[in-house]
């Protein structure tokens, strides 16, 4: 018998090993194998009767992978099984094969992405502690103890033992003394594995299922009986989460398990405790903010079947639940589901594929579905569409006012940060003791620092993008690579001392707001104010506890937050996200942002109001978002996409070439362009510098590929750019199928 083994550290190959007589190896198990004179851990991905390895003069490509063994004829044998319980089910291995083919990456790379870092080979182990327990009643015939030892024994009985460190501290003794007692047979001293749980120490009151509204009942009925994925299109506050939870409960009753994906940013303690309250210890949370130990333990709890409901961001799509019955993707439109490093998979799409493969139910939920999903549901009939148009709590969607900022100041005067109507609305909320959310799609104090005379800005010497001014430490920072410098006093280009800040970011808004409404207590939330591990949660908790009147922030506050006392949402510079010229999804993203942020208003019993400040009031993304007309927007935008042959009508891939030598990068990109043009059924954009031309001293060129199927594009990529040749000492080639970020 032979095993095909993937070794984590060797991304582009699979290896064949012989299974020794008497060893029983199962697919998915972690094994130790000899590899280049040392033992390495690998995962068994197939077991076969005969060796798939056929020594030939040239290596043979099978399924886009190289089969190779160390010896040219006789293959080496597996050394030992590392863990009896498999790490991957056959279903997951099948899913990963699909993923590797679809996204044109090596299988082992796909497999790595399915394992949280702390679970990978030997990174973190189980946490073991010594536990002390008294033996009571004592058997006869034990050696006699000294008076002091006897006293200690009685004390241990009184406190009923505990962790050794704890016992030592409490009773003022030492591990050596305790071990002597153990040796004498009076107590036990044993190493035990303890589970590190992200929920430990939190008091969570159990919650009961709510009485569903008419809309929720109909949605749940459809979900339970659908024969294909369900697109749950529910306005913000329509109670999608309650529907998810009742669908999960039903799935658990049927003896199957559930996974719910949420955008990383909305995986707040609020979400987690809502699930823990309903499902208790069967909930596992996989979250990058957990400690390595916690992530390790949660993952193994799922693998052992102790946790049957998994809540987590995109990588949780691979969670090793044993019997998947339900897969949920909340806020399915969120671009955070796209992995930003290789393999660049979309967790939403992988979720649909996994659910289909494992015959599980699948829900994609959103108030602003992606145009891909919308078309799959409405035009292609691949998904069942369910709408929830009313808010569950009975409240109305807030009224949205769009303010044209051209009118915010008299002609010739600079545009203020706040328009007069927004200031009035804020003042009014402060008087009534209600809360306000202010949203700005930009952190920092001012986006750029510009010379009044020659209009030059300071750009990052490494990345060639404009640097952002941060008032707190008086620095200019590059938001791509983090490089910083002091703002110059004179323009580096023309030498005149008229350098000025331009535009505004969250810090400047905070200062301006403080000047206008000094009584307002403000919490600012952006990547700068939340770099500490828990500060995101702490800031939200403080706002919930009404310790502040205004929550001011970036994308971070756009999603999922449910604050009943917020009755006003102000969106500053709503068109800013429209200005990203290279992103064909700019309008879609702007619509989503406005609708999502607006959805934070009026979620309690108090009615909500939204004020949108913009220079482009008639743009359809802004106009229709203000009227909550998703369907009209989708229809309009889909027509534009169809005319331009863009997704979701065509598949799009982005191939990026990066290297330190600009000429080499350009040469390689142009050579690949010629080869792609020879492939049939592919539209190829000319090789050109990426919008982000230079990043951390790497020059970047790009080719976009448009085709009818991802399969066709991936095949062309495999042909033009063989996987094992994509990374050399001087060049990195990155293939991104269904590209979302085109920078
Ligand atoms: P969504 O995820 O669709 O934006 P949520 O699930 O957060 O909406 O629900 C919005 C609010 O409505 C929450 O405060 C929730 O507790 C409440 N809610 C949901 N379902 C019901 C129901 N059936 N009855 C009463 N309140 C509900
Ligand atoms: Zn930079």
XYZ file of C-alpha atoms and ligand atoms in Angstrom:
771
model
C 0.000 0.000 0.000
C 1.097 3.532 -0.708
C 0.191 6.948 0.590
C 0.247 10.240 -1.191
C 1.537 12.804 1.302
C 1.517 16.590 1.335
C 4.371 18.150 3.290
C 3.533 21.653 4.531
C 6.905 23.164 3.805
C 7.069 21.957 0.201
C 4.238 23.773 -1.543
C 4.406 22.556 -5.123
C 4.800 18.804 -4.804
C 3.068 15.747 -3.462
C 5.073 12.730 -2.376
C 4.535 8.993 -2.461
C 5.505 6.874 0.539
C 5.142 3.171 1.161
C 2.957 2.124 4.093
C 4.890 -0.385 6.233
C 3.371 -3.814 6.966
C 1.061 -3.627 9.953
C 0.622 0.143 9.934
C -2.906 1.268 9.299
C -2.900 4.635 7.621
C -6.070 6.591 6.943
C -6.688 9.505 4.621
C -6.366 12.836 6.432
C -3.986 11.594 9.128
C -0.854 13.466 10.049
C 2.220 11.290 9.635
C 5.918 11.658 10.084
C 7.961 10.899 6.963
C 11.641 10.912 6.076
C 12.396 13.836 3.822
C 15.874 14.891 2.831
C 17.557 13.221 5.785
C 15.144 14.540 8.422
C 11.646 13.647 9.529
C 8.873 16.005 8.596
C 5.157 16.040 9.292
C 2.866 15.507 6.334
C -0.790 14.806 5.653
C -2.033 11.690 3.908
C -4.272 12.779 1.077
C -4.771 9.440 -0.670
C -4.095 5.761 -0.023
C -3.572 3.509 -3.039
C -2.867 -0.153 -3.790
C -0.109 0.572 -6.235
C 2.433 3.323 -6.254
C 1.221 6.283 -8.299
C 4.855 7.184 -8.695
C 6.174 6.168 -12.099
C 9.844 6.921 -12.448
C 10.311 8.528 -15.836
C 13.043 10.636 -17.320
C 10.813 13.671 -16.956
C 8.583 14.354 -14.005
C 4.994 13.673 -14.836
C 2.303 16.207 -14.112
C -0.851 14.750 -12.648
C -3.744 17.057 -11.772
C -1.427 19.980 -11.945
C 0.805 18.434 -9.310
C 4.141 16.745 -9.480
C 4.417 13.295 -8.067
C 7.887 12.697 -6.872
C 9.645 10.437 -4.475
C 13.068 10.547 -3.015
C 14.468 7.290 -4.274
C 14.195 6.845 -7.994
C 12.652 3.367 -7.865
C 11.901 2.164 -4.342
C 9.911 4.731 -2.397
C 10.651 5.400 1.259
C 8.259 4.346 3.973
C 6.171 6.370 6.400
C 7.973 6.605 9.732
C 4.999 6.816 12.103
C 1.475 8.084 12.518
C 1.541 11.362 14.417
C -2.116 11.382 15.432
C -4.744 8.666 15.011
C -7.577 11.128 14.530
C -7.451 12.541 10.976
C -6.853 16.260 10.469
C -8.816 16.339 7.227
C -11.919 14.481 6.192
C -12.047 13.012 2.702
C -14.643 15.673 1.939
C -12.244 18.488 2.859
C -9.481 16.950 0.789
C -11.839 16.840 -2.161
C -12.726 20.473 -1.515
C -9.052 21.439 -1.396
C -8.404 19.669 -4.687
C -11.183 21.708 -6.212
C -9.739 24.865 -4.673
C -6.238 24.198 -5.974
C -7.542 23.609 -9.493
C -9.959 26.526 -9.512
C -7.534 29.092 -8.130
C -4.521 27.683 -9.947
C -2.349 27.012 -6.901
C -0.398 24.013 -5.659
C -2.409 21.544 -3.578
C -0.185 21.890 -0.534
C -0.660 25.639 -0.502
C -4.411 25.081 -0.502
C -4.035 22.582 2.319
C -1.972 24.982 4.402
C -4.683 27.601 4.202
C -7.118 25.107 5.719
C -5.047 24.810 8.900
C -4.885 27.717 11.366
C -1.248 28.676 11.903
C -1.137 27.438 15.511
C -2.330 24.010 14.378
C 0.341 23.594 11.712
C 3.250 21.294 12.316
C 4.442 21.621 15.862
C 3.707 25.309 16.413
C 1.583 25.089 19.547
C 0.832 22.076 21.668
C -1.841 21.210 24.160
C -1.522 23.171 27.349
C -0.801 20.855 30.229
C -0.779 21.754 33.915
C -0.111 19.754 37.053
C -3.217 19.174 39.107
C -3.131 18.209 42.771
C -5.947 16.133 44.291
C -6.194 14.667 47.786
C -6.862 10.960 48.156
C -9.750 10.572 50.528
C -10.610 8.424 52.297
C -7.057 7.203 52.733
C -6.267 3.529 52.287
C -4.630 1.787 55.226
C -0.954 0.964 55.464
C 0.432 4.269 54.187
C 3.725 5.482 55.597
C 3.297 7.813 58.561
C 3.613 11.571 57.996
C 5.280 14.254 60.029
C 2.968 16.653 61.844
C 3.691 19.335 59.236
C 2.984 17.004 56.339
C -0.238 15.825 57.959
C -1.286 19.393 58.433
C -0.573 20.110 54.752
C -2.579 17.062 53.695
C -5.563 18.258 55.736
C -5.307 21.670 54.168
C -5.306 20.120 50.669
C -8.432 18.150 51.606
C -10.028 21.360 52.825
C -9.434 23.283 49.569
C -10.002 20.136 47.500
C -6.725 20.439 45.595
C -6.407 22.402 42.367
C -3.651 23.503 40.031
C -0.254 22.850 41.559
C 0.883 26.460 41.261
C -2.334 27.581 42.879
C -2.050 25.099 45.760
C 1.561 26.095 46.381
C 0.601 29.734 46.510
C -2.430 29.261 48.702
C -0.865 26.894 51.236
C 2.614 28.365 51.169
C 4.320 25.159 50.091
C 6.524 23.947 47.223
C 6.089 21.472 44.360
C 8.831 19.306 45.887
C 6.899 18.971 49.150
C 3.736 18.108 47.254
C 5.531 15.458 45.242
C 6.751 13.848 48.467
C 3.148 13.671 49.658
C 2.191 12.139 46.333
C 4.962 9.584 46.596
C 3.742 8.647 50.040
C 0.312 8.010 48.496
C -1.684 10.804 50.177
C -2.396 12.926 47.141
C -2.166 12.643 43.359
C -0.121 14.969 41.231
C -0.938 14.561 37.566
C -0.443 16.397 34.347
C -3.742 17.278 32.682
C -4.588 18.962 29.422
C -6.644 22.072 29.929
C -8.624 23.787 27.240
C -7.905 27.422 26.597
C -11.253 28.920 25.790
C -11.958 32.395 24.453
C -15.187 32.391 26.452
C -13.617 31.421 29.755
C -14.490 33.689 32.618
C -17.354 35.314 30.725
C -20.787 35.132 32.254
C -23.232 34.299 29.517
C -26.915 34.004 30.233
C -28.691 31.393 28.151
C -31.144 32.762 25.585
C -34.303 31.219 24.218
C -35.380 31.284 20.569
C -37.487 34.370 19.783
C -40.989 34.157 18.407
C -40.291 34.640 14.696
C -41.956 37.371 12.675
C -43.976 36.452 9.584
C -41.016 37.274 7.335
C -38.580 35.258 9.448
C -40.915 32.260 9.575
C -41.243 32.200 5.803
C -37.479 32.584 5.384
C -36.729 29.718 7.769
C -39.280 27.469 6.052
C -37.677 28.096 2.665
C -34.173 27.544 4.032
C -35.100 24.218 5.608
C -36.622 22.902 2.388
C -34.441 24.465 -0.305
C -32.609 22.192 -2.710
C -29.961 24.795 -3.461
C -28.179 27.655 -1.644
C -30.473 30.369 -0.338
C -29.729 34.056 -0.817
C -31.299 35.716 2.212
C -31.789 39.315 1.155
C -32.918 41.012 4.355
C -32.788 44.710 5.114
C -30.579 45.785 8.021
C -32.342 44.892 11.248
C -34.679 42.368 9.621
C -33.482 39.722 12.072
C -31.289 37.567 9.877
C -29.259 36.431 12.875
C -32.311 34.951 14.589
C -33.114 33.050 11.390
C -29.533 31.741 11.274
C -29.738 30.618 14.889
C -32.996 28.754 14.450
C -31.677 27.090 11.296
C -28.599 26.037 13.296
C -30.769 24.663 16.109
C -32.704 22.578 13.600
C -29.456 21.306 12.086
C -28.098 20.278 15.506
C -31.363 18.452 16.213
C -30.826 16.479 13.040
C -27.428 15.442 14.378
C -25.446 17.580 11.971
C -23.035 20.481 12.469
C -23.037 24.119 11.380
C -20.508 26.731 10.339
C -21.256 30.442 10.263
C -18.825 32.778 8.537
C -18.824 36.426 9.495
C -16.599 39.272 8.302
C -13.561 39.493 10.551
C -14.474 42.976 11.680
C -17.973 42.121 12.831
C -16.842 39.163 14.881
C -17.389 41.169 18.030
C -17.928 39.787 21.527
C -21.553 40.783 20.927
C -21.864 38.272 18.080
C -19.976 35.599 19.947
C -21.977 35.913 23.146
C -25.229 35.870 21.190
C -24.246 32.458 19.844
C -22.773 31.215 23.092
C -25.978 32.210 24.877
C -28.032 30.089 22.526
C -25.763 27.098 21.973
C -23.452 27.036 25.007
C -20.305 24.954 24.888
C -20.970 23.505 21.450
C -19.910 26.850 19.991
C -16.322 27.211 18.885
C -14.948 30.559 17.835
C -12.098 30.795 15.356
C -10.757 34.281 15.266
C -7.368 35.753 14.530
C -7.548 37.919 17.663
C -7.517 34.809 19.856
C -4.246 33.716 21.345
C -2.449 30.928 19.491
C -3.304 28.579 22.331
C -6.986 29.395 22.151
C -7.103 28.953 18.389
C -5.248 25.659 18.665
C -7.647 24.345 21.300
C -10.817 25.553 19.584
C -9.790 23.887 16.333
C -9.076 20.583 18.050
C -12.365 20.798 19.936
C -14.099 20.946 16.562
C -12.000 18.098 15.165
C -12.876 15.894 18.121
C -16.565 16.660 17.674
C -16.852 18.521 20.995
C -17.867 21.753 19.287
C -20.523 21.492 16.610
C -21.274 25.137 15.853
C -18.371 27.125 14.454
C -18.358 30.902 14.190
C -15.420 32.490 12.457
C -14.010 34.572 9.624
C -13.103 33.277 6.188
C -10.710 30.473 7.154
C -13.465 28.889 9.273
C -14.931 27.679 5.986
C -12.471 24.776 6.353
C -13.382 24.002 9.971
C -13.125 20.244 10.522
C -16.706 19.633 11.629
C -17.582 15.998 11.111
C -20.976 16.161 9.545
C -21.668 19.501 7.935
C -25.390 20.198 7.762
C -25.476 23.975 7.425
C -23.120 26.607 6.071
C -23.943 30.276 6.608
C -22.148 33.259 5.102
C -23.305 36.411 6.856
C -22.776 39.707 4.988
C -21.905 37.637 1.950
C -21.020 40.733 -0.110
C -18.111 41.606 2.176
C -14.816 41.868 0.320
C -13.042 40.570 3.430
C -14.092 37.065 2.377
C -11.487 37.225 -0.337
C -8.166 35.967 0.966
C -5.495 38.538 0.204
C -2.604 36.148 -0.095
C -2.135 32.967 -2.076
C -4.350 31.015 -2.471
C -6.630 33.938 -3.166
C -9.847 32.095 -2.549
C -13.238 33.636 -1.903
C -14.552 32.076 1.299
C -18.091 32.733 0.125
C -17.567 30.740 -3.043
C -15.694 27.988 -1.221
C -18.584 27.869 1.272
C -21.087 27.250 -1.507
C -18.896 24.542 -3.029
C -18.296 22.841 0.313
C -21.986 22.899 1.225
C -22.889 21.420 -2.146
C -20.227 18.695 -1.919
C -21.303 17.719 1.591
C -25.015 18.029 0.823
C -25.465 20.668 3.476
C -27.850 23.602 3.524
C -26.313 26.917 2.617
C -27.402 30.477 3.422
C -25.845 33.606 1.979
C -27.191 36.586 3.904
C -26.956 40.300 3.167
C -28.879 43.555 3.048
C -26.809 44.459 -0.014
C -25.973 41.240 -1.857
C -22.981 41.122 -4.159
C -23.979 41.442 -7.785
C -22.551 37.966 -8.360
C -24.947 36.397 -5.867
C -27.847 38.574 -6.937
C -27.483 37.444 -10.529
C -27.086 33.803 -9.439
C -30.396 34.093 -7.614
C -32.487 36.350 -9.820
C -31.278 35.642 -13.341
C -29.627 32.245 -13.288
C -31.765 30.500 -10.674
C -28.731 28.886 -9.072
C -29.806 30.195 -5.660
C -33.223 30.458 -4.078
C -34.039 34.080 -3.260
C -35.685 34.935 0.064
C -36.522 38.522 0.952
C -37.093 40.046 4.367
C -38.219 43.605 3.826
C -39.368 44.614 7.317
C -37.369 45.282 10.446
C -37.912 42.541 13.015
C -38.413 44.893 15.930
C -41.215 46.689 14.059
C -39.244 49.924 13.520
C -38.856 51.602 10.135
C -35.732 52.025 8.075
C -34.329 55.484 8.734
C -34.938 58.449 6.418
C -31.840 59.378 4.468
C -31.062 62.958 3.436
C -28.413 63.574 0.793
C -26.630 66.911 1.134
C -24.762 68.387 -1.815
C -21.533 69.762 -0.341
C -21.204 72.274 -3.191
C -23.879 74.210 -1.273
C -22.298 73.862 2.166
C -20.402 77.153 1.978
C -20.789 80.453 0.103
C -18.927 80.575 -3.238
C -15.190 81.080 -2.809
C -15.198 79.824 0.781
C -13.577 76.498 1.681
C -15.933 73.555 2.169
C -16.464 72.847 5.867
C -16.212 69.341 7.304
C -19.771 69.516 8.638
C -22.664 71.029 6.733
C -25.069 73.197 8.777
C -27.973 70.665 8.641
C -25.727 67.924 10.026
C -24.552 70.185 12.835
C -28.185 70.967 13.721
C -29.088 67.301 13.703
C -26.146 66.454 15.964
C -26.929 69.243 18.414
C -30.499 68.057 18.569
C -29.417 64.452 19.410
C -27.073 65.647 22.143
C -29.938 67.573 23.750
C -32.129 64.473 23.695
C -29.413 62.189 25.057
C -29.428 60.005 21.939
C -26.302 58.703 20.235
C -24.614 59.490 16.923
C -22.426 57.520 14.557
C -20.146 59.447 12.170
C -18.570 57.535 9.341
C -15.592 58.510 7.252
C -13.839 56.222 4.869
C -10.354 57.355 5.728
C -8.136 57.284 8.738
C -5.451 59.738 9.684
C -5.694 63.484 10.046
C -5.521 64.669 6.466
C -5.083 62.431 3.454
C -2.258 64.375 1.918
C 0.097 67.205 2.517
C 0.155 69.441 -0.495
C 2.199 72.440 -1.591
C -0.007 75.482 -2.176
C 2.333 76.796 -4.851
C 3.228 73.825 -7.045
C 0.481 71.388 -5.830
C 3.008 68.622 -5.233
C 2.309 66.103 -2.459
C 4.655 64.072 -0.354
C 4.790 60.514 -1.667
C 6.165 57.405 -0.024
C 9.676 56.790 -1.353
C 9.017 53.045 -1.343
C 5.460 52.785 -2.616
C 4.963 55.932 -4.667
C 1.562 56.718 -3.099
C 0.656 59.907 -1.290
C 1.444 59.872 2.389
C -1.130 60.657 5.061
C -0.678 63.204 7.819
C -1.249 62.040 11.416
C -1.636 64.865 13.876
C -1.098 62.889 17.064
C 2.574 62.265 16.496
C 3.002 64.863 13.740
C 4.044 62.357 11.090
C 3.389 61.541 7.477
C 2.688 57.843 7.052
C 2.412 55.485 4.122
C -0.713 53.396 4.572
C 0.677 50.602 2.470
C 4.028 49.923 4.048
C 3.967 51.995 7.231
C 6.986 54.147 6.398
C 6.827 57.489 8.215
C 8.609 60.813 8.253
C 8.186 64.323 9.690
C 6.191 66.669 7.479
C 8.583 68.947 5.603
C 8.472 72.672 6.406
C 9.290 73.565 2.821
C 8.018 71.933 -0.347
C 10.634 69.370 -1.430
C 9.915 70.233 -5.072
C 9.704 74.036 -5.349
C 11.232 74.974 -2.011
C 8.531 77.427 -0.952
C 7.377 77.318 2.675
C 3.659 76.894 1.847
C 3.019 73.276 2.546
C -0.561 72.590 3.564
C -2.768 69.837 4.749
C -5.515 68.887 2.352
C -8.778 67.092 2.928
C -9.562 65.424 6.218
C -9.377 62.125 8.050
C -10.907 60.844 11.262
C -8.472 62.697 13.524
C -9.213 66.037 11.916
C -12.955 65.348 12.112
C -12.559 64.663 15.817
C -10.799 67.981 16.364
C -13.348 69.889 14.288
C -16.258 68.251 16.053
C -14.783 69.101 19.388
C -14.573 72.751 18.358
C -18.213 72.874 17.218
C -19.799 70.759 19.946
C -17.427 70.874 22.922
C -19.913 69.065 25.155
C -19.959 65.937 22.957
C -18.067 62.930 24.263
C -16.388 61.257 21.292
C -15.001 57.767 20.726
C -12.849 57.511 17.638
C -12.415 54.089 16.137
C -9.979 53.358 13.324
C -6.890 51.279 12.741
C -4.853 53.797 14.733
C -7.005 53.793 17.828
C -7.571 50.017 17.896
C -4.152 48.509 17.487
C -4.210 46.912 20.919
C -5.706 43.428 21.027
C -8.974 44.153 22.806
C -9.391 47.858 22.300
C -11.902 47.373 19.477
C -14.227 45.529 21.880
C -13.576 47.923 24.719
C -14.415 50.986 22.661
C -17.661 49.419 21.459
C -18.591 48.371 24.981
C -18.008 51.920 26.213
C -20.237 53.311 23.478
C -22.921 50.752 24.264
C -22.770 51.763 27.912
C -23.439 55.336 26.743
C -20.085 56.567 27.961
C -19.907 58.605 24.760
C -22.322 60.465 22.506
C -20.515 60.071 19.219
C -18.834 57.045 17.660
C -16.580 58.291 14.892
C -14.888 55.786 12.656
C -13.899 54.134 9.410
C -15.131 50.894 7.764
C -14.725 49.270 11.146
C -18.032 50.698 12.312
C -19.953 50.030 9.101
C -21.079 46.518 9.799
C -23.133 44.467 12.146
C -23.241 46.835 15.083
C -26.579 47.014 16.848
C -26.900 50.042 19.155
C -30.556 50.776 19.941
C -29.851 54.324 21.148
C -28.229 55.500 17.914
C -30.719 57.695 16.061
C -28.411 59.689 13.790
C -25.807 58.488 11.338
C -23.685 61.010 9.463
C -21.703 59.889 6.427
C -18.941 62.343 5.553
C -17.515 62.384 2.012
C -19.720 59.567 0.787
C -18.233 59.740 -2.694
C -14.695 59.142 -1.597
C -14.915 55.436 -2.386
C -16.230 56.282 -5.859
C -12.956 57.928 -6.760
C -10.902 54.764 -6.927
C -10.657 54.819 -10.684
C -9.138 51.381 -11.208
C -11.810 49.562 -9.202
C -14.803 48.663 -11.344
C -16.688 47.723 -8.171
C -16.402 51.261 -6.741
C -20.110 52.028 -7.231
C -21.169 48.693 -5.756
C -18.942 49.219 -2.725
C -20.211 52.742 -2.228
C -23.808 51.553 -2.304
C -23.004 48.820 0.220
C -21.165 51.176 2.524
C -23.939 53.760 2.588
C -26.665 51.178 3.087
C -24.722 49.325 5.779
C -23.726 52.424 7.707
C -27.220 53.883 7.417
C -28.574 50.616 8.753
C -26.962 51.424 12.114
C -29.550 54.152 12.749
C -32.887 53.643 14.422
C -32.485 49.997 15.357
C -34.256 50.377 18.679
C -37.679 51.842 19.308
C -36.537 55.379 18.426
C -36.773 56.347 14.736
C -33.487 56.935 12.922
C -32.160 59.554 10.540
C -29.202 59.484 8.179
C -27.374 62.460 6.680
C -25.092 61.815 3.699
C -22.615 64.530 2.664
C -21.336 64.267 -0.880
C -20.110 66.144 -3.943
C -21.888 63.651 -6.224
C -25.504 63.609 -5.019
C -26.866 62.361 -8.320
C -24.587 59.347 -8.658
C -26.831 56.287 -8.750
C -24.947 54.517 -5.954
C -25.630 57.416 -3.595
C -29.095 58.373 -4.855
C -30.456 54.815 -4.711
C -28.721 53.855 -1.466
C -30.431 56.859 0.114
C -33.801 55.453 -0.954
C -32.958 51.870 0.082
C -33.492 50.785 -3.513
C -31.081 47.905 -3.801
C -32.946 46.175 -6.583
C -33.027 49.240 -8.819
C -29.333 49.811 -8.198
C -28.482 46.181 -8.960
C -30.416 46.288 -12.223
C -28.709 49.510 -13.324
C -25.242 48.401 -12.341
C -25.618 44.944 -13.891
C -26.503 46.556 -17.192
C -23.279 48.584 -17.105
C -21.265 45.503 -16.244
C -22.820 43.502 -19.064
C -21.980 46.237 -21.570
C -18.384 46.334 -20.381
C -17.932 42.525 -20.279
C -17.100 42.705 -16.589
C -17.970 40.329 -13.739
C -20.407 38.826 -13.006
C -20.868 38.384 -16.761
C -17.279 37.467 -17.479
C -14.730 35.899 -15.189
C -11.789 38.116 -14.378
C -8.322 37.182 -13.219
C -5.434 39.427 -12.338
C -1.865 38.273 -12.785
C 0.687 40.358 -10.918
C 4.424 40.315 -11.540
C 6.542 41.735 -8.748
C 10.276 42.151 -8.538
C 12.994 44.562 -7.515
C 14.306 45.041 -11.034
C 11.801 47.124 -12.979
C 13.078 46.016 -16.392
C 12.894 42.351 -15.549
C 9.336 42.742 -14.234
C 8.210 44.540 -17.387
C 9.968 42.052 -19.655
C 8.444 39.013 -17.939
C 4.973 40.565 -17.918
C 5.160 41.374 -21.618
C 6.400 37.883 -22.442
C 3.493 36.366 -20.523
C 1.086 38.736 -22.276
C 2.184 37.390 -25.653
C 1.680 33.799 -24.508
C -1.740 34.558 -23.024
C -2.805 36.167 -26.280
C -2.135 32.867 -28.010
C -4.613 31.083 -25.688
C -8.092 30.675 -27.103
C -11.184 32.216 -25.534
C -9.264 34.743 -23.463
C -9.341 38.544 -23.620
C -5.995 39.895 -22.421
C -5.293 43.474 -21.307
C -1.807 44.696 -22.218
C 0.796 44.242 -19.521
C 1.101 47.508 -17.596
C 2.223 48.919 -14.259
C -0.279 48.103 -11.503
C -2.238 51.028 -9.966
C -0.017 50.441 -7.003
C 3.142 50.488 -9.046
C 5.650 50.045 -6.304
C 5.161 48.422 -2.950
C 7.918 48.009 -0.422
C 10.587 48.372 -3.105
C 8.946 45.831 -5.356
C 7.883 46.994 -8.800
C 4.533 45.618 -9.827
C 3.094 44.959 -13.268
C -0.240 43.496 -14.093
C -2.167 41.624 -16.764
C -5.934 41.236 -16.575
C -7.551 38.191 -18.140
C -11.217 38.052 -19.058
C -12.837 34.770 -20.007
C -16.067 32.825 -19.891
C -14.989 30.361 -17.226
C -12.588 30.387 -14.319
C -11.566 26.906 -15.380
C -10.436 28.175 -18.768
C -8.506 31.033 -17.217
C -6.841 28.765 -14.657
C -5.841 26.327 -17.399
C -4.268 29.162 -19.380
C -2.382 30.323 -16.281
C -1.107 26.814 -15.584
C 0.041 26.595 -19.175
C 1.680 30.025 -19.496
C 3.021 30.239 -15.963
C 3.755 26.771 -14.539
C 3.103 26.792 -10.801
C 6.565 25.706 -9.768
C 8.148 28.516 -11.799
C 6.129 31.372 -10.326
C 8.491 32.230 -7.528
C 12.153 32.726 -8.297
C 14.858 34.602 -6.471
C 14.046 37.832 -8.272
C 10.432 37.536 -9.368
C 7.077 36.682 -7.822
C 4.102 35.943 -10.036
C 0.728 35.931 -8.389
C -2.376 34.557 -10.043
C -5.645 35.894 -8.660
C -8.763 34.236 -10.102
C -11.988 36.215 -9.531
C -9.829 39.138 -8.468
C -11.432 41.624 -6.110
C -8.559 43.951 -5.300
C -7.072 45.234 -8.528
C -4.438 47.456 -6.973
P -29.875 41.831 10.901
O -28.778 40.843 11.151
O -30.854 41.363 9.865
O -29.391 43.225 10.633
P -30.484 41.331 13.655
O -30.541 39.859 13.595
O -29.301 41.974 14.266
O -30.748 41.944 12.211
O -31.817 41.803 14.410
C -32.096 43.158 14.625
C -32.797 43.321 15.945
O -34.105 42.726 15.913
C -32.070 42.683 17.102
O -32.072 43.560 18.181
C -32.866 41.427 17.385
O -32.775 41.056 18.736
C -34.272 41.853 17.011
N -35.102 40.712 16.585
C -34.759 39.783 15.676
N -35.756 38.888 15.502
C -36.755 39.263 16.330
C -38.068 38.738 16.604
N -38.529 37.655 15.994
N -38.797 39.388 17.513
C -38.332 40.495 18.126
N -37.132 41.030 17.915
C -36.322 40.436 17.017
Zn 5.136 52.966 1.496
